[in-house]
XYZ file of C-alpha atoms in Angstrom:
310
model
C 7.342 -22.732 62.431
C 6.312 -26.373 61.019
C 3.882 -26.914 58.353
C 0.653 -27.442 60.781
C 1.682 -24.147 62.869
C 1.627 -21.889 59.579
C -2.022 -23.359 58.965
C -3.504 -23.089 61.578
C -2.232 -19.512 61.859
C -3.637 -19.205 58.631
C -7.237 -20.419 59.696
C -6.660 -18.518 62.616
C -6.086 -15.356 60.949
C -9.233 -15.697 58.254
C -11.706 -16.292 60.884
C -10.726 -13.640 62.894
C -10.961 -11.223 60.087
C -14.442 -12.690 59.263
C -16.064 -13.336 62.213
C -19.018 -11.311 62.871
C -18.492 -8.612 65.641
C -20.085 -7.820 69.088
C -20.119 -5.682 72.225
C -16.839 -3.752 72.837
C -15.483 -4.843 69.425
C -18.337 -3.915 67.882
C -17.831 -0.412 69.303
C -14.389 -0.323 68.593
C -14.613 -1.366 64.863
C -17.556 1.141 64.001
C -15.185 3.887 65.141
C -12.801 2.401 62.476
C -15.103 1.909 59.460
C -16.412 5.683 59.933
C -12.462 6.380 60.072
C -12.130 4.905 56.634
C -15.638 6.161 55.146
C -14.336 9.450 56.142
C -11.197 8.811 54.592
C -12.647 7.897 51.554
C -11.565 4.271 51.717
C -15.248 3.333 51.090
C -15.024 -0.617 50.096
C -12.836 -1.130 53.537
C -15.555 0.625 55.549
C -18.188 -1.149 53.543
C -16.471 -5.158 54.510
C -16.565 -3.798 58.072
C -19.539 -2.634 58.571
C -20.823 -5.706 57.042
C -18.829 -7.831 59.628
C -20.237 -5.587 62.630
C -23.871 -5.920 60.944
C -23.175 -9.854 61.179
C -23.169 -9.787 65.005
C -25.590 -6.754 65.265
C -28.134 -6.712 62.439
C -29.885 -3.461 63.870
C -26.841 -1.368 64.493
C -28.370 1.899 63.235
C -25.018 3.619 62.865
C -23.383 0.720 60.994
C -26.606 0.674 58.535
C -26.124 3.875 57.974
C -22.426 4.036 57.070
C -22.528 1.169 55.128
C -25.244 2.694 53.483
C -22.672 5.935 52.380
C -20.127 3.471 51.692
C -22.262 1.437 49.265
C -23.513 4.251 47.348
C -19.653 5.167 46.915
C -18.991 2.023 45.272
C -21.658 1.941 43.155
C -24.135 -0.580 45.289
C -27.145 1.346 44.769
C -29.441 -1.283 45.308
C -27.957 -2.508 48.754
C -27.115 1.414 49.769
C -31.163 1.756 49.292
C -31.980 -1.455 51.360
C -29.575 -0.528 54.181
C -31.207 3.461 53.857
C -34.853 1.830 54.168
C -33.952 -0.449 56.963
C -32.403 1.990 59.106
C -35.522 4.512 58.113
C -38.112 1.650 59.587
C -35.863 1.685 62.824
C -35.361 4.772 63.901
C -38.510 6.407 62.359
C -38.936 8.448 65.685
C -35.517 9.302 66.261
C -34.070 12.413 64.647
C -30.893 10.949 65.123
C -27.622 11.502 62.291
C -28.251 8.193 61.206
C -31.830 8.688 59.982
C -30.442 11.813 58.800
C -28.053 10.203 56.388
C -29.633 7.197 55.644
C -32.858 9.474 54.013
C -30.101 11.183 52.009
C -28.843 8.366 50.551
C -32.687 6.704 50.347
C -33.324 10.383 48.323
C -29.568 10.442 46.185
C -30.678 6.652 44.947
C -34.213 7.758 43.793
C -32.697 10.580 42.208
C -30.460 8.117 39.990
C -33.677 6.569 39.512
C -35.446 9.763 38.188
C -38.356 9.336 41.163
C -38.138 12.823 41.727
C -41.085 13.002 44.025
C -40.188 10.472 46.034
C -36.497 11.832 46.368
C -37.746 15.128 47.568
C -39.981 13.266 49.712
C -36.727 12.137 51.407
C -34.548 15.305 51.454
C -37.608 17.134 52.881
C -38.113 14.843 55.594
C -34.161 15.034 56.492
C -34.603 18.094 56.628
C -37.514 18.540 59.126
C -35.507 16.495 61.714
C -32.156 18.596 60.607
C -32.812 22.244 59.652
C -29.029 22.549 59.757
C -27.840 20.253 57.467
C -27.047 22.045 54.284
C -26.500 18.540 52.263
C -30.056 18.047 52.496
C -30.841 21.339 50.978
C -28.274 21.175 48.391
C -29.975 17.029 47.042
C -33.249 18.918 47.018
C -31.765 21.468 45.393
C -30.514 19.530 42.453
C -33.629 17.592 41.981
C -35.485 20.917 41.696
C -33.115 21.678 39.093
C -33.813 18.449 37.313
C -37.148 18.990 37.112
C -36.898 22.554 35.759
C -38.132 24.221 39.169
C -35.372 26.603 38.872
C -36.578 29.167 41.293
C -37.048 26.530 44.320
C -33.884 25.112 43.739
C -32.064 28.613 44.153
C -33.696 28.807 47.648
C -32.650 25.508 48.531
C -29.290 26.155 47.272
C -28.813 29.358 48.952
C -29.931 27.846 52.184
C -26.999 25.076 51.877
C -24.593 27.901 51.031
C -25.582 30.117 53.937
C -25.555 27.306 56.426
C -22.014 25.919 55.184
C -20.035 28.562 52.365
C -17.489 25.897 51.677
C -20.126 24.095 49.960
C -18.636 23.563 46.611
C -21.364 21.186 45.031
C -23.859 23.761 45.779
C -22.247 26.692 44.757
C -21.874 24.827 41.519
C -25.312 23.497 41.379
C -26.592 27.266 42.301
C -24.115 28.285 39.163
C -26.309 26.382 36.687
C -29.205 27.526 38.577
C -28.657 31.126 37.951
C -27.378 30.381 34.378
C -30.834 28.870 33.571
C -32.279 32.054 35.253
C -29.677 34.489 32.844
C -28.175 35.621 36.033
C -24.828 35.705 34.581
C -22.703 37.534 36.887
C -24.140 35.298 40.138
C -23.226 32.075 38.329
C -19.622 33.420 37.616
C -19.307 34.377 40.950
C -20.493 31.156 42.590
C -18.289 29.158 39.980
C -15.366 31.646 40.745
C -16.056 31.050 44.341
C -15.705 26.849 43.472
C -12.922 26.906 41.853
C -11.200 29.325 44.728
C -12.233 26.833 47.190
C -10.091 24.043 45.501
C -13.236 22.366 43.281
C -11.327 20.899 40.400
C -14.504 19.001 38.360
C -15.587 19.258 34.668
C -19.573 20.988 35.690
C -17.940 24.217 37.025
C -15.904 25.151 34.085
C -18.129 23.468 32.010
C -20.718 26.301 33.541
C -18.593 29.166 33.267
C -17.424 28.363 29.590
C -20.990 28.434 28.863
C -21.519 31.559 30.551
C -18.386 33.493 29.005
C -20.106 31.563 25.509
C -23.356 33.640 26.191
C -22.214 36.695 26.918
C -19.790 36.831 23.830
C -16.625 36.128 25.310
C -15.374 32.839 23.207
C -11.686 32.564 24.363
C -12.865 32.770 27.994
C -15.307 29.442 27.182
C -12.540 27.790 24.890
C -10.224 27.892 27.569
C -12.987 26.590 30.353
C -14.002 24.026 27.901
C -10.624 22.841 27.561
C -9.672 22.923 31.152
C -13.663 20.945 31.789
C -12.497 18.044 29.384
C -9.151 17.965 30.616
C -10.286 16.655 33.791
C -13.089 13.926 32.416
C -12.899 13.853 28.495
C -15.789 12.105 28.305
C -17.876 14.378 29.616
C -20.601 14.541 25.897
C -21.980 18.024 26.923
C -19.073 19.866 27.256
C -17.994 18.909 23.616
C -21.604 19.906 22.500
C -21.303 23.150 23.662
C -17.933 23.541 22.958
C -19.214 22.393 18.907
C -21.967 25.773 19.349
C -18.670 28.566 20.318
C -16.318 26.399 17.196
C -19.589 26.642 14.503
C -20.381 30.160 15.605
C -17.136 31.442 14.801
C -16.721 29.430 11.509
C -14.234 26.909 12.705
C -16.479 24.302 10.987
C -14.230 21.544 10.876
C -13.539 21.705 14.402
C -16.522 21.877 15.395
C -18.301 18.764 13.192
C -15.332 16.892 15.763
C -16.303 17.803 18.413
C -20.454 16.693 17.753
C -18.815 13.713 15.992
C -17.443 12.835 19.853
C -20.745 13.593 21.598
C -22.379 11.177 19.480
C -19.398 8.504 20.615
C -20.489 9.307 23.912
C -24.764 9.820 23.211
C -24.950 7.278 20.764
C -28.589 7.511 21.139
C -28.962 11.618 20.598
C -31.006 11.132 17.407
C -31.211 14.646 16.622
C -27.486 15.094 17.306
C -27.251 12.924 14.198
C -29.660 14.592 12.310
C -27.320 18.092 12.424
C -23.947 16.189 12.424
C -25.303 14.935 8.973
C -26.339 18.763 7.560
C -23.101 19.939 9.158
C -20.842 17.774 6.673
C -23.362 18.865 3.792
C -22.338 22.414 4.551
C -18.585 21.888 4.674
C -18.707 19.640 1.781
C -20.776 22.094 -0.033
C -17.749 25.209 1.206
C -15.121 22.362 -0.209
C -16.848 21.860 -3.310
C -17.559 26.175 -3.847
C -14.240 27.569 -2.281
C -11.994 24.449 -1.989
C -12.080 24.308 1.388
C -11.460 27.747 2.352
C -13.923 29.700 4.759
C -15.499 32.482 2.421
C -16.295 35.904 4.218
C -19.164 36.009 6.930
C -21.233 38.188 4.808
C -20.472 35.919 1.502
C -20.902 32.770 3.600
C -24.840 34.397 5.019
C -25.507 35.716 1.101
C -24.603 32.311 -0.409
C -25.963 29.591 2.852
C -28.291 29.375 5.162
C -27.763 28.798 8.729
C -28.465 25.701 10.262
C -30.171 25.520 13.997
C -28.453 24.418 16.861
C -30.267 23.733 20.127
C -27.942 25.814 22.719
């Protein structure tokens, strides 16, 4: 092949994978972008959507996917704009792509802490779905964020009921019930998670702090552990895993693991504020017993305790 041959290939080839898209190959590429949003291959999906939304700017379904796949990547801004615009088209059609595209309209708002607007959108999806349990389990978790505990658990059991493999909710339902001291439903539905294959930091972060209430601190030093071992920087985990350390006298330990939260909540004020009377107290046991932790009934006689918001 001489020089001119290879280049125009070359042209040949980038127009052809940039072109915008219509009619049958249109069709025939939206099956392949929801093939590789499915497969999780979400900037793929997202370049060929875009392509297909070049020749057909009102392609509902391609909105809508590209939608997902923008959220995935972290394009919250255009995943909102390509929820909205599919929401003004098909605003009398309960069709999956209105569906999805008010999920991902409510998941951005929820980023954004507009609460009532997010539920706004999940409650919407799901008067045109009933049976789509992802809609009840976002509303669910925006209940929880707002402290509407006992709303979320009704949402949440609704998205369980309607699909059981629903790991995120039985999660979400965990901390749910935690909040409500329901401690033997959260274990279960975090047992049930972690059954199911759910290997992320919030369920054993949950059940540590479960086995940490009800007295049981190897159980929550080993689900702490096995919590940061799959995202070690997730700041809450070491705060709570600080509480169980302090609580059972392990002070150095636990001034650690605050001194890592604040790495990771640099702007925890209060977090600060204790860190700070922490290493008074163990300088004051170093300076009194050279370091060595003094009986629990010496240490209460001789110090006081010193809060900790758990």
């Amino acid at each position: 092949m001489n020089k001119r041959v290879k280049v125009l290939t070359i042209l040949c080839i980038l127009f052809l994978g940039h072109h915008p898209l219509f009619g049958a190959a249109a069709d025939e590429s939206l099956k392949q972008a929801d093939s590789l949003r499915r497969a999780g291959r979400h900037g793929e999906a997202e370049r060929l959507y875009t392509r297909i939304l070049a020749g057909e700017r009102d392609n509902i379904q391609a909105l809508a996917g590209r939608a997902i796949s923008r959220l995935r990547i972290g394009n919250g801004r255009g995943a909102f704009e390509d929820a909205d615009r599919v929401i003004a088209l098909d605003e009398r059609n309960a069709s999956g792509g209105l569906v999805s595209a008010l999920q991902v309209r409510g998941d951005f708002r929820t980023a954004q802490r507009e609460f009532p607007e997010a539920l706004a959108d999940y409650t919407r999806a799901i008067e045109l779905d009933p049976k789509e349990d992802l809609s009840y389990s976002k509303r669910g978790v925006v209940y929880l964020r707002m402290e509407r505990y006992r709303e979320s658990l009704a949402d949440l059991d609704r998205a369980v009921a309607l699909k059981p493999s629903n790991t995120t909710a039985l999660t979400n339902r965990a901390v749910v019930r935690l909040q409500l001291d329901d401690y033997g439903g959260a274990v279960a539905d975090a047992n049930r998670a972690i059954a199911l294959g759910l290997a992320h930091p919030v369920v054993y972060r949950t059940r540590g702090e479960i086995w940490q209430r009800a007295d049981l601190p190897a159980l929550a030093e080993a689900d702490y552990g096995k919590a940061l071992a799959l995202d070690a920087r997730d700041a809450e985990t070491y705060w709570l895993r600080a509480a169980l350390r302090w609580g059972q006298n392990r002070f150095a330990e636990a001034v650690a693991d605050v001194e890592r939260y604040i790495e990771l909540t640099p702007d925890d004020a209060s977090a600060r504020e204790l860190l700070a009377g922490w290493k008074r107290f163990v300088e004051n046991l170093r300076r009194d017993f050279g370091g060595n932790v003094p009986s629990p009934t010496l240490l209460k006689e001789r110090y006081q305790p010193l809060p900790f918001r758990f």
